[in-house]
Every structure is written in structure tokens, then in C-alpha cells.
PDB file of C-alpha atoms in Angstrom:
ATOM      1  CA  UNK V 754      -7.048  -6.105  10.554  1.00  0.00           C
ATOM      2  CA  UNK V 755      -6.596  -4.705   7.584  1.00  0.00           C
ATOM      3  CA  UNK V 756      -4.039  -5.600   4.917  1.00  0.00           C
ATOM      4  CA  UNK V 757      -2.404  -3.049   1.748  1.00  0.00           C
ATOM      5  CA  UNK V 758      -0.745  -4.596  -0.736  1.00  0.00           C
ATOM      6  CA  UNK V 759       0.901  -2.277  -3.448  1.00  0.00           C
ATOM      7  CA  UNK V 760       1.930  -3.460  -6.700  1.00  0.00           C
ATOM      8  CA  UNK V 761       4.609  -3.655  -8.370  1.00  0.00           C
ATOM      9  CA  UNK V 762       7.524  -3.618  -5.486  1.00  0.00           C
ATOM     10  CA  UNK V 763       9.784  -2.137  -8.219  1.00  0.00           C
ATOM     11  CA  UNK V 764       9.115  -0.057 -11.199  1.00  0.00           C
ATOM     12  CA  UNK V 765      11.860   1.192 -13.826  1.00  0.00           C
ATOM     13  CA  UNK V 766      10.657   3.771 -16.197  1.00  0.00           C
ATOM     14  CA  UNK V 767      12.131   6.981 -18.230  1.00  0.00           C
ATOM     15  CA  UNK V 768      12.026  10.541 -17.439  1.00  0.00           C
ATOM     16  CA  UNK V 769       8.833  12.031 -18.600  1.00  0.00           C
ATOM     17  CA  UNK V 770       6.984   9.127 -18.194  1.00  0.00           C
ATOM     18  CA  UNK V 771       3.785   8.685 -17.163  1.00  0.00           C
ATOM     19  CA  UNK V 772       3.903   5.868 -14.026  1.00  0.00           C
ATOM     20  CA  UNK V 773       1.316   4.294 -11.534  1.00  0.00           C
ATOM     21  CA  UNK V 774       1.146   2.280  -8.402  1.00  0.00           C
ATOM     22  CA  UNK V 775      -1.525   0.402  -7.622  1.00  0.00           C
ATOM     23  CA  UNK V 776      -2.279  -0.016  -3.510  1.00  0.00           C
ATOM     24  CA  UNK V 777      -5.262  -2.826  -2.361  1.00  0.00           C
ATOM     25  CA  UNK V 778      -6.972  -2.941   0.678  1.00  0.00           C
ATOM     26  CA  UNK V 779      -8.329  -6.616   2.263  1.00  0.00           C
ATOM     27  CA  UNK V 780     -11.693  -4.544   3.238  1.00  0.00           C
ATOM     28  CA  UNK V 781     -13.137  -1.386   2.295  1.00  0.00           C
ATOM     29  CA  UNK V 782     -11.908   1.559   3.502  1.00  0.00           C
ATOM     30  CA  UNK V 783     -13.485   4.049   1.888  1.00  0.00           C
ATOM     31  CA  UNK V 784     -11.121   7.139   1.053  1.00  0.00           C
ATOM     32  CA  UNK V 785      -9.251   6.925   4.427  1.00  0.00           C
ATOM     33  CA  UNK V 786      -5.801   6.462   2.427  1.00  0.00           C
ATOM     34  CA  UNK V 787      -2.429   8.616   2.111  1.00  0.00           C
ATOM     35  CA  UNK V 788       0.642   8.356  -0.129  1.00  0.00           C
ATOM     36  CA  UNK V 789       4.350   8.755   1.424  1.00  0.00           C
ATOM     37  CA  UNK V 790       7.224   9.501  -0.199  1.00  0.00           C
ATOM     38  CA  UNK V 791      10.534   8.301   0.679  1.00  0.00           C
ATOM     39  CA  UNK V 792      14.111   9.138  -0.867  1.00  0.00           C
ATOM     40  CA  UNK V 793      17.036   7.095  -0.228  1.00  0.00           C
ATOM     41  CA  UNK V 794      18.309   7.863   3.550  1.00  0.00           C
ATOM     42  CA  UNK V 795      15.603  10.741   4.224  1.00  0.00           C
ATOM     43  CA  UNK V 796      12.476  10.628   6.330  1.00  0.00           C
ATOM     44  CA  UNK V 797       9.026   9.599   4.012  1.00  0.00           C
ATOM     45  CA  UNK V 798       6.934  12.401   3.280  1.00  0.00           C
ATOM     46  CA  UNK V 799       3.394  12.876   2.955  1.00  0.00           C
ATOM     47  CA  UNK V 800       2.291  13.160  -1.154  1.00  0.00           C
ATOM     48  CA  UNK V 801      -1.613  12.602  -0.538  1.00  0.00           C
ATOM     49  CA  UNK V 802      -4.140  12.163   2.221  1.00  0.00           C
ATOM     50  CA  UNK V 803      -7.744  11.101   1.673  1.00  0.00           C
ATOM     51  CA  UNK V 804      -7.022   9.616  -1.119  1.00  0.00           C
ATOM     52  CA  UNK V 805      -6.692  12.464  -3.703  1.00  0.00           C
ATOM     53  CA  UNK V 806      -6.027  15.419  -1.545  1.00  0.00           C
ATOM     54  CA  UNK V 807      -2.658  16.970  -2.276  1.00  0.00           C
ATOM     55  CA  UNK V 808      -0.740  18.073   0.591  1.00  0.00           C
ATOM     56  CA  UNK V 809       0.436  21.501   0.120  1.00  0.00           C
ATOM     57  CA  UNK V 810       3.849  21.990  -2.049  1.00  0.00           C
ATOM     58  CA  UNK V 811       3.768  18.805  -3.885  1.00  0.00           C
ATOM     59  CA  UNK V 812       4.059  19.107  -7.251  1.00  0.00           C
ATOM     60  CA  UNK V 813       0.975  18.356  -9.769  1.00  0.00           C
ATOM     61  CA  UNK V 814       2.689  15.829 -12.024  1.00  0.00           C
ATOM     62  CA  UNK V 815       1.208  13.412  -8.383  1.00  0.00           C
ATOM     63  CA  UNK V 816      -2.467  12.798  -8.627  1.00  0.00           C
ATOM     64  CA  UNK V 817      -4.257  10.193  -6.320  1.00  0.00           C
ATOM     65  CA  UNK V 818      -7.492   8.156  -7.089  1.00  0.00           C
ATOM     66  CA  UNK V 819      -9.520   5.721  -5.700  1.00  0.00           C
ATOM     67  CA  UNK V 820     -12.098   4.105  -3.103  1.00  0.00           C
ATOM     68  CA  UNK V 821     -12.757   1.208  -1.231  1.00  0.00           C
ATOM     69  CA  UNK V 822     -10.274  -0.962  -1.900  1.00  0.00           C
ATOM     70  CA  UNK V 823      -8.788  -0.124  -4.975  1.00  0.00           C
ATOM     71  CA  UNK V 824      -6.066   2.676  -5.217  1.00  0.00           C
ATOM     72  CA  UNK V 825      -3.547   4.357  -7.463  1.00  0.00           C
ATOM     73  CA  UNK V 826      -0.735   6.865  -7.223  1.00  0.00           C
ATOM     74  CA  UNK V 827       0.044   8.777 -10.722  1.00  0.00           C
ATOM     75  CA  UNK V 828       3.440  10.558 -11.927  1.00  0.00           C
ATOM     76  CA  UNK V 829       2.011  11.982 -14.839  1.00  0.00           C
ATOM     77  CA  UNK V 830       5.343  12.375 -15.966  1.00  0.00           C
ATOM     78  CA  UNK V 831       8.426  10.862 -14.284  1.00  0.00           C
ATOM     79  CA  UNK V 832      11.182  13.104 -13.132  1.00  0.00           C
ATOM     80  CA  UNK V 833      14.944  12.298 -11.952  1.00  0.00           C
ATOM     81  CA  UNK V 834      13.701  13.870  -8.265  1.00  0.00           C
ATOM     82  CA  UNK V 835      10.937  11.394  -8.280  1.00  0.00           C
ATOM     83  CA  UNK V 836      13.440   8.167  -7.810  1.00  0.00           C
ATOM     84  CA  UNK V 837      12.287   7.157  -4.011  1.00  0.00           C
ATOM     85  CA  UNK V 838      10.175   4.504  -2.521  1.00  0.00           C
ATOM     86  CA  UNK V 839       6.370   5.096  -2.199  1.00  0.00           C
ATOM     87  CA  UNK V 840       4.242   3.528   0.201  1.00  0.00           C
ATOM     88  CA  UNK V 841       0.110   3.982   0.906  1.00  0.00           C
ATOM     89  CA  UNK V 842      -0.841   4.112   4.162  1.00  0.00           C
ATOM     90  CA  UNK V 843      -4.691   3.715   5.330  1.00  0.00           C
ATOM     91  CA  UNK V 844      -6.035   5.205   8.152  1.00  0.00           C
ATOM     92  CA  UNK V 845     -10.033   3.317   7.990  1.00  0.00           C
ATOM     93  CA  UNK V 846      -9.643   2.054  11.444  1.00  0.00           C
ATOM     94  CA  UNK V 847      -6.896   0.482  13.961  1.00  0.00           C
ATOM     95  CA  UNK V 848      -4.693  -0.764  13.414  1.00  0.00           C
ATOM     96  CA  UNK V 849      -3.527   1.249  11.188  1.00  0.00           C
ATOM     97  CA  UNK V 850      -0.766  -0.254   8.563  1.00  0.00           C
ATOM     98  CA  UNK V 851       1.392   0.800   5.196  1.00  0.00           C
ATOM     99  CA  UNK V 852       1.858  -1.311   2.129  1.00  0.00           C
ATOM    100  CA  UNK V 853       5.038  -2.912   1.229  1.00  0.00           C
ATOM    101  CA  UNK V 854       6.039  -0.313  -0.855  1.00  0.00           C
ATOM    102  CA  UNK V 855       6.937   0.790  -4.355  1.00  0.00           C
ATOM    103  CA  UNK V 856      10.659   1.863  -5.181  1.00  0.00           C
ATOM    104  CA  UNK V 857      10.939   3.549  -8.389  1.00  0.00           C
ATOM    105  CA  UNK V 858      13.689   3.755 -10.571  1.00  0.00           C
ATOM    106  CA  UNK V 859      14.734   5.907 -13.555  1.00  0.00           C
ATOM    107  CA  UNK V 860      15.983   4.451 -16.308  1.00  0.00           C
TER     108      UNK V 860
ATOM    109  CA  UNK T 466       7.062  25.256  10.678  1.00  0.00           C
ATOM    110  CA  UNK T 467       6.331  22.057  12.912  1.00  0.00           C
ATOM    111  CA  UNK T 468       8.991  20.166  13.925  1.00  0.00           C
ATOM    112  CA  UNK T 469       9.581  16.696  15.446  1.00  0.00           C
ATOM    113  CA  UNK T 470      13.205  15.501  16.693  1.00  0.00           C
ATOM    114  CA  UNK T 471      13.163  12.367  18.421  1.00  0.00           C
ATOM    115  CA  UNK T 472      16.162  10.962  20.731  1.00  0.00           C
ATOM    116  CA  UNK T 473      17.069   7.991  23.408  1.00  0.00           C
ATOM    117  CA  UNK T 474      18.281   5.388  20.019  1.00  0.00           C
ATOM    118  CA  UNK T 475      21.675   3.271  20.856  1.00  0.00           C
ATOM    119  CA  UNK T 476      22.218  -0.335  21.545  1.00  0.00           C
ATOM    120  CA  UNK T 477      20.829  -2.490  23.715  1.00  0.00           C
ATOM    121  CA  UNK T 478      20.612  -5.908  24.660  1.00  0.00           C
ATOM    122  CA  UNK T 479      18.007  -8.652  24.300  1.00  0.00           C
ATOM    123  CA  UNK T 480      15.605  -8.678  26.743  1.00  0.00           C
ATOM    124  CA  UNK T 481      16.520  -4.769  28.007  1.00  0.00           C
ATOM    125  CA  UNK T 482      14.122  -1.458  28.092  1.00  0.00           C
ATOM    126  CA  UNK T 483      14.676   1.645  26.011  1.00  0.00           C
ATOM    127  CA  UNK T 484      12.870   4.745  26.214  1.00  0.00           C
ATOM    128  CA  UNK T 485      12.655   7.228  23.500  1.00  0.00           C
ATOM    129  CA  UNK T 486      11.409  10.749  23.446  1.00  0.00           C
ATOM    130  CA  UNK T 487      10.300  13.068  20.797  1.00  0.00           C
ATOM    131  CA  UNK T 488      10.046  16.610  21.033  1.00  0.00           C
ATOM    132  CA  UNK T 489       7.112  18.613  19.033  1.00  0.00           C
ATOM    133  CA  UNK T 490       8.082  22.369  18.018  1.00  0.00           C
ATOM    134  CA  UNK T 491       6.679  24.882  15.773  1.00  0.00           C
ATOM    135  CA  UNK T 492       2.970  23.834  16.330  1.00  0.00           C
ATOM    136  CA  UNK T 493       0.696  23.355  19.672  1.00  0.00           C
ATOM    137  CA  UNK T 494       1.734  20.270  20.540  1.00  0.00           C
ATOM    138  CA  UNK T 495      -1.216  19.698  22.684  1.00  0.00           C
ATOM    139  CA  UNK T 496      -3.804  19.666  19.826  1.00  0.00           C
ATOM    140  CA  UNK T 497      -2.119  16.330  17.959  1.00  0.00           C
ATOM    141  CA  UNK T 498      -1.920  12.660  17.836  1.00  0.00           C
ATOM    142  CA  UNK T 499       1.548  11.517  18.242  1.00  0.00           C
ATOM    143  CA  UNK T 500       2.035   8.323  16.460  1.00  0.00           C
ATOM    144  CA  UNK T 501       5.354   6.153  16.105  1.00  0.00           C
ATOM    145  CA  UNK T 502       6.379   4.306  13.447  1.00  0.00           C
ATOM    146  CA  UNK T 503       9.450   2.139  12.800  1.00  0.00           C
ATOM    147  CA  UNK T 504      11.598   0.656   9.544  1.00  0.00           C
ATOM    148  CA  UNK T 505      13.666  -2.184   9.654  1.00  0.00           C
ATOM    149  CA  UNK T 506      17.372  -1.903   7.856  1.00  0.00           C
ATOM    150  CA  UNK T 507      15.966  -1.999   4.303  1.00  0.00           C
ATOM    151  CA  UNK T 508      12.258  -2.847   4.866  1.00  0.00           C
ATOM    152  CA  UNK T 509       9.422  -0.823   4.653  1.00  0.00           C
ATOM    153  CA  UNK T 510       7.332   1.023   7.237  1.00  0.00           C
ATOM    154  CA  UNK T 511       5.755  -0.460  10.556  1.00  0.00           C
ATOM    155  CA  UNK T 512       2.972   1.621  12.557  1.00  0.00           C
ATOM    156  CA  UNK T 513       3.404   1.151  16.556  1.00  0.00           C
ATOM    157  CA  UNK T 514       0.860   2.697  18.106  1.00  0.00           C
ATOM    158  CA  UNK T 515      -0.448   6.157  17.905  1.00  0.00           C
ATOM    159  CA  UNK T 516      -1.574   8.466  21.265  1.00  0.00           C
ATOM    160  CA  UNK T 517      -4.765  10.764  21.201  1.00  0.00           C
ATOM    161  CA  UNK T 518      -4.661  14.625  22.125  1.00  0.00           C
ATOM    162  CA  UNK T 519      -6.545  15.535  24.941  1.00  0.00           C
ATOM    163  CA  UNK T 520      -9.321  16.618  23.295  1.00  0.00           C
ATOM    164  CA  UNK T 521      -9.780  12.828  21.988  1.00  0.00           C
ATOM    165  CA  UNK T 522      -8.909  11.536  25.133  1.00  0.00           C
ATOM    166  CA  UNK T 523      -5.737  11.287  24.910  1.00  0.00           C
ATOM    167  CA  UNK T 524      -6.491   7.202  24.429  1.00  0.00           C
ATOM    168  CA  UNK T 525      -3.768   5.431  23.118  1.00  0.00           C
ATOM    169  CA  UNK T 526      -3.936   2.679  19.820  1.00  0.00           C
ATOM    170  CA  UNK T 527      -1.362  -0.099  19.386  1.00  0.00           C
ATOM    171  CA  UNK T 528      -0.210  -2.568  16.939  1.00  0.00           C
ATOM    172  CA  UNK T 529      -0.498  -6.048  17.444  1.00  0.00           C
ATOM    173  CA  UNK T 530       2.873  -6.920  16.818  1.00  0.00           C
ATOM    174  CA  UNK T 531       4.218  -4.478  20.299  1.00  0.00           C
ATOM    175  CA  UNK T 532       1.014  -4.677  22.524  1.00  0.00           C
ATOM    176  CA  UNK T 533       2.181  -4.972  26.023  1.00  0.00           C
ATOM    177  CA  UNK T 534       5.790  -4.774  25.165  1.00  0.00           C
ATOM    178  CA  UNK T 535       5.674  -0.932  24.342  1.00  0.00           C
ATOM    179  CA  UNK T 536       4.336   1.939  26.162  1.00  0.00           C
ATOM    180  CA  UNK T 537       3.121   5.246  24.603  1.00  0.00           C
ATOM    181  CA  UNK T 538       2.629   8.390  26.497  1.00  0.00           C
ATOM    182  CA  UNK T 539       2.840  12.362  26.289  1.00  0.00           C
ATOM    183  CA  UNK T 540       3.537  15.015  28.454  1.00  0.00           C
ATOM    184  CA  UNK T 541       1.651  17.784  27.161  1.00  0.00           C
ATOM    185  CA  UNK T 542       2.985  20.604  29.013  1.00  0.00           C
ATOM    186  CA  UNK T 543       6.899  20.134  27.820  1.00  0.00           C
ATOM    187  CA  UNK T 544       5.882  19.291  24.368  1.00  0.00           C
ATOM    188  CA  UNK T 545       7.130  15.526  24.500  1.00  0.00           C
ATOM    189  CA  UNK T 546       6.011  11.756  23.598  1.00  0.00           C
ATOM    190  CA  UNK T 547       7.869   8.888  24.961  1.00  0.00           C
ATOM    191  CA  UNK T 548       8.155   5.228  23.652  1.00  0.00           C
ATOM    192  CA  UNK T 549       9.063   3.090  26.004  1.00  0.00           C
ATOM    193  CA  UNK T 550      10.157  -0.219  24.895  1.00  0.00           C
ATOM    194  CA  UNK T 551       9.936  -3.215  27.093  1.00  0.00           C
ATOM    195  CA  UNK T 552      11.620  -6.834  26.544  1.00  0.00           C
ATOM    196  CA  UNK T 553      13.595  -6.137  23.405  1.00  0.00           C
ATOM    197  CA  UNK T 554      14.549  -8.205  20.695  1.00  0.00           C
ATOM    198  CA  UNK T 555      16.875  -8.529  18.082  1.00  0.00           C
ATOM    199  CA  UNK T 556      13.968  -8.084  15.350  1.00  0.00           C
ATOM    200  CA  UNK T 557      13.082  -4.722  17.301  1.00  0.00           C
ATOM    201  CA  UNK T 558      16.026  -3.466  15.551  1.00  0.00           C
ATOM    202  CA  UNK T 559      15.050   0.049  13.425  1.00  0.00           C
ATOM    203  CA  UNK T 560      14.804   3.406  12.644  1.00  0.00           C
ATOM    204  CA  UNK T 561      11.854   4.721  15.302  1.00  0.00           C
ATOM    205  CA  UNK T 562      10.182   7.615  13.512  1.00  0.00           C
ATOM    206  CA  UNK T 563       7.865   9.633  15.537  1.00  0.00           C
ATOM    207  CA  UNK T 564       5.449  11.603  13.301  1.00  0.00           C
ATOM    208  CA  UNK T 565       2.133  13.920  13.669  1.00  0.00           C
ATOM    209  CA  UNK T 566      -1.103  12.582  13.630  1.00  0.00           C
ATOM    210  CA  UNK T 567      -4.010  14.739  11.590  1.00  0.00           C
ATOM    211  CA  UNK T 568      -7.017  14.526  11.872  1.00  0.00           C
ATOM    212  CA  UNK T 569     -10.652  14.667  10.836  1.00  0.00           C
ATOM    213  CA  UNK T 570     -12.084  14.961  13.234  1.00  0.00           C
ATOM    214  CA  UNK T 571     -10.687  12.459  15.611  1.00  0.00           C
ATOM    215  CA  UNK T 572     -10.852   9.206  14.373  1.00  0.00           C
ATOM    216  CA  UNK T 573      -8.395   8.847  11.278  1.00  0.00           C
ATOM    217  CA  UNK T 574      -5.398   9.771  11.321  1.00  0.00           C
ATOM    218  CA  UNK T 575      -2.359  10.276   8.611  1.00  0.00           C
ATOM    219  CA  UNK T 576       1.050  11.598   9.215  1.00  0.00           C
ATOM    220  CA  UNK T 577       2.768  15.004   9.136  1.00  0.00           C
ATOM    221  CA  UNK T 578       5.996  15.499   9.502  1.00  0.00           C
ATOM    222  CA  UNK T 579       8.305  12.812  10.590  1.00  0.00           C
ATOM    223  CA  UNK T 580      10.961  13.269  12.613  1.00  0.00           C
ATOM    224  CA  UNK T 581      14.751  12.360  11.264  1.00  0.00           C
ATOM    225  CA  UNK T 582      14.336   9.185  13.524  1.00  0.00           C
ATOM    226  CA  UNK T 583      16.577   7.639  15.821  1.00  0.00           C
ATOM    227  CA  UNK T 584      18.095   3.982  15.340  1.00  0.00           C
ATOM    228  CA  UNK T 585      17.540   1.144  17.781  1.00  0.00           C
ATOM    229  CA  UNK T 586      20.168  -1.429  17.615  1.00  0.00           C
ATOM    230  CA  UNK T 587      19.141  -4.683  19.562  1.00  0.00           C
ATOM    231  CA  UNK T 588      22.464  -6.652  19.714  1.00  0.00           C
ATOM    232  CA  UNK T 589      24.170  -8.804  22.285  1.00  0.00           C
TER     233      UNK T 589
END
């Protein structure tokens, strides 16, 4: 099975600036990843899929990158809206599985 | 716009069955993967088990951690997926999100929407 392990677990930074989380695979799964966003008491929603792809109506200050096993969700630059808990999901092979998550907080 | 609203939460005790249903609108429901996916009180997310459309089979996939305990199924024709849960336990206790599967072409699958959820307390 494969394992995701995001880093950090919690991330404090300003408004306007410019914040990453990592996400790690235990294998190689090629692009097969998506990013989830999820604000305190609401349902996650989808940021990212395949990596980089982003889903329709989220705004461009979120960029994706990566491959294999390596992975990284941008802010370019951090907004009060964007306080929430992230969390990668990959979808390589089953099962499928999410990373701990990321909850970011605005200074 | 699609829609997912799931239903069937509540409290139940140890060892007892619970059965929830989600119901797809706004899309054809018949063309998806319905996955489930649940999140303990302050935790992050779990994946269940995720069922096929039709045109994949409609094959189901399960996590580890719920094999043989929970059931996943769809009834095309009304629109619904069902989780039936089997032999609960306290740590069972969550949110149960059911979500979208999509798709290229068939094999991997990410999730869009999710529904509000509904929250299974496992409590004697």
C-alpha cells in the first residue's frame, strides 16, 4: 500500500505570503495526485487533480507540482479565505489513501 | 450542478449494522464511481472503498482497514449508493462523506463533490 505523508502538519504565515506544502509518496506514483481543501466545519474541496491540473474556479494564487513521489501545493500569496486544512490525496492504485494533512493558519 | 446528499447517520451500538445512502443529482449518476470516505472528530480523511460505474464493471475497491465489515453497492436506476456497515465499533465513529469518483479513463480516480456528510456515532 501506499503511504502520503505531508509536511508540515501546521503552518502559520501572513497574508500575502507565499506558502508550500510538501506531500511524499512511499512509491512512485507518477502524477496520479489531487489537492483538497477543507475549511473549518465544511466539506473538503477539490484544488488540483493530476498533480497540477486546476479544477475549474479555483483561484490562481494555487499552483501544483510534482512527480513520483515528491509533491508540493503553492499559495503564491496567502489570503485570509485560504485558512483551512489541506490534504493530497493519490489515486496510483488501490488502495487509495490521503495524507495527514496541512492546517494553515494566518497570522 | 452535481449534487451528493447522503443520509441513514445516528447512533448505534457496538457490534450493530448501519446503512447509509447517498443520493447523486444534477449529473448521470450512472456514468460515476461512487466512493466513500470518512473523518474522525478532528482527524483527517479515511478512504473506504470506492464502487465502479457500469461501464467499469461496476467492481467495487475497499480499504483494508473495513474489508468484510462494510458493504458498497449502487442502484443505478434511483440514483443511489449505499454503505452498509457491519459489526460496528466505537473507532467507526465519523463523518461518512460520500463523494464522486472521476476518471481517466477507468482506473484512477479523484473526488468531486462531496456530500455535506452524515455523522456516525458508535456509543453504548
Amino acid at each position: 500500500d501506499i503511504q502520503m505523508t505531508q509536511s508540515p502538519s501546521t503552518l502559520s504565515a501572513s497574508v500575502g505570503d507565499r506558502v508550500a506544502i510538501t506531500c511524499r509518496a512511499s512509491q512512485s506514483i507518477s502524477s496520479w495526485l489531487a489537492w483538497y481543501q477543507q475549511k473549518p466545519g465544511k466539506v473538503p474541496k477539490l484544488l488540483i487533480y493530476e498533480a497540477s491540473s486546476l479544477e475549474s474556479g479555483v483561484p490562481s494564487r494555487f499552483s501544483g507540482s510534482g512527480y513520483g513521489t515528491e509533491f508540493t501545493l503553492t499559495i503564491s500569496s496567502l489570503q485570509p479565505d485560504d485558512s483551512a486544512s489541506y490534504y493530497c490525496q493519490h489515486y496510483n492504485s488501490f488502495p487509495l489513501s490521503f495524507g495527514g494533512g496541512t492546517k494553515v493558519e494566518i497570522k | 450542478e452535481a449534487q451528493l446528499v447522503e443520509s441513514g447517520g445516528g447512533v448505534v451500538q457496538p457490534g450493530r449494522s448501519l446503512r447509509l445512502t447517498c443520493a447523486g443529482s444534477g449529473f448521470n449518476f450512472v456514468d460515476y464511481a461512487v466512493s466513500w470516505v470518512r473523518q474522525a472528530p478532528g482527524r483527517g480523511l479515511e478512504w473506504l472503498g470506492l464502487v465502479r460505474s457500469r461501464t467499469y464493471g461496476g467492481t467495487v475497491e475497499y480499504a483494508a482497514s473495513v474489508k468484510g465489515r462494510f458493504t458498497i453497492s449502487r442502484h443505478d436506476s434511483e440514483s443511489l449508493a449505499f454503505l452498509q456497515m457491519n459489526s460496528l465499533k466505537t473507532e467507526d465513529t465519523a463523518m461518512y462523506y460520500c463523494v464522486r469518483g472521476l476518471t481517466i479513463p477507468g482506473a484512477k480516480y479523484w473526488f468531486d463533490p462531496w456530500g455535506q456528510g452524515t455523522l456516525v456515532t458508535v456509543s453504548s
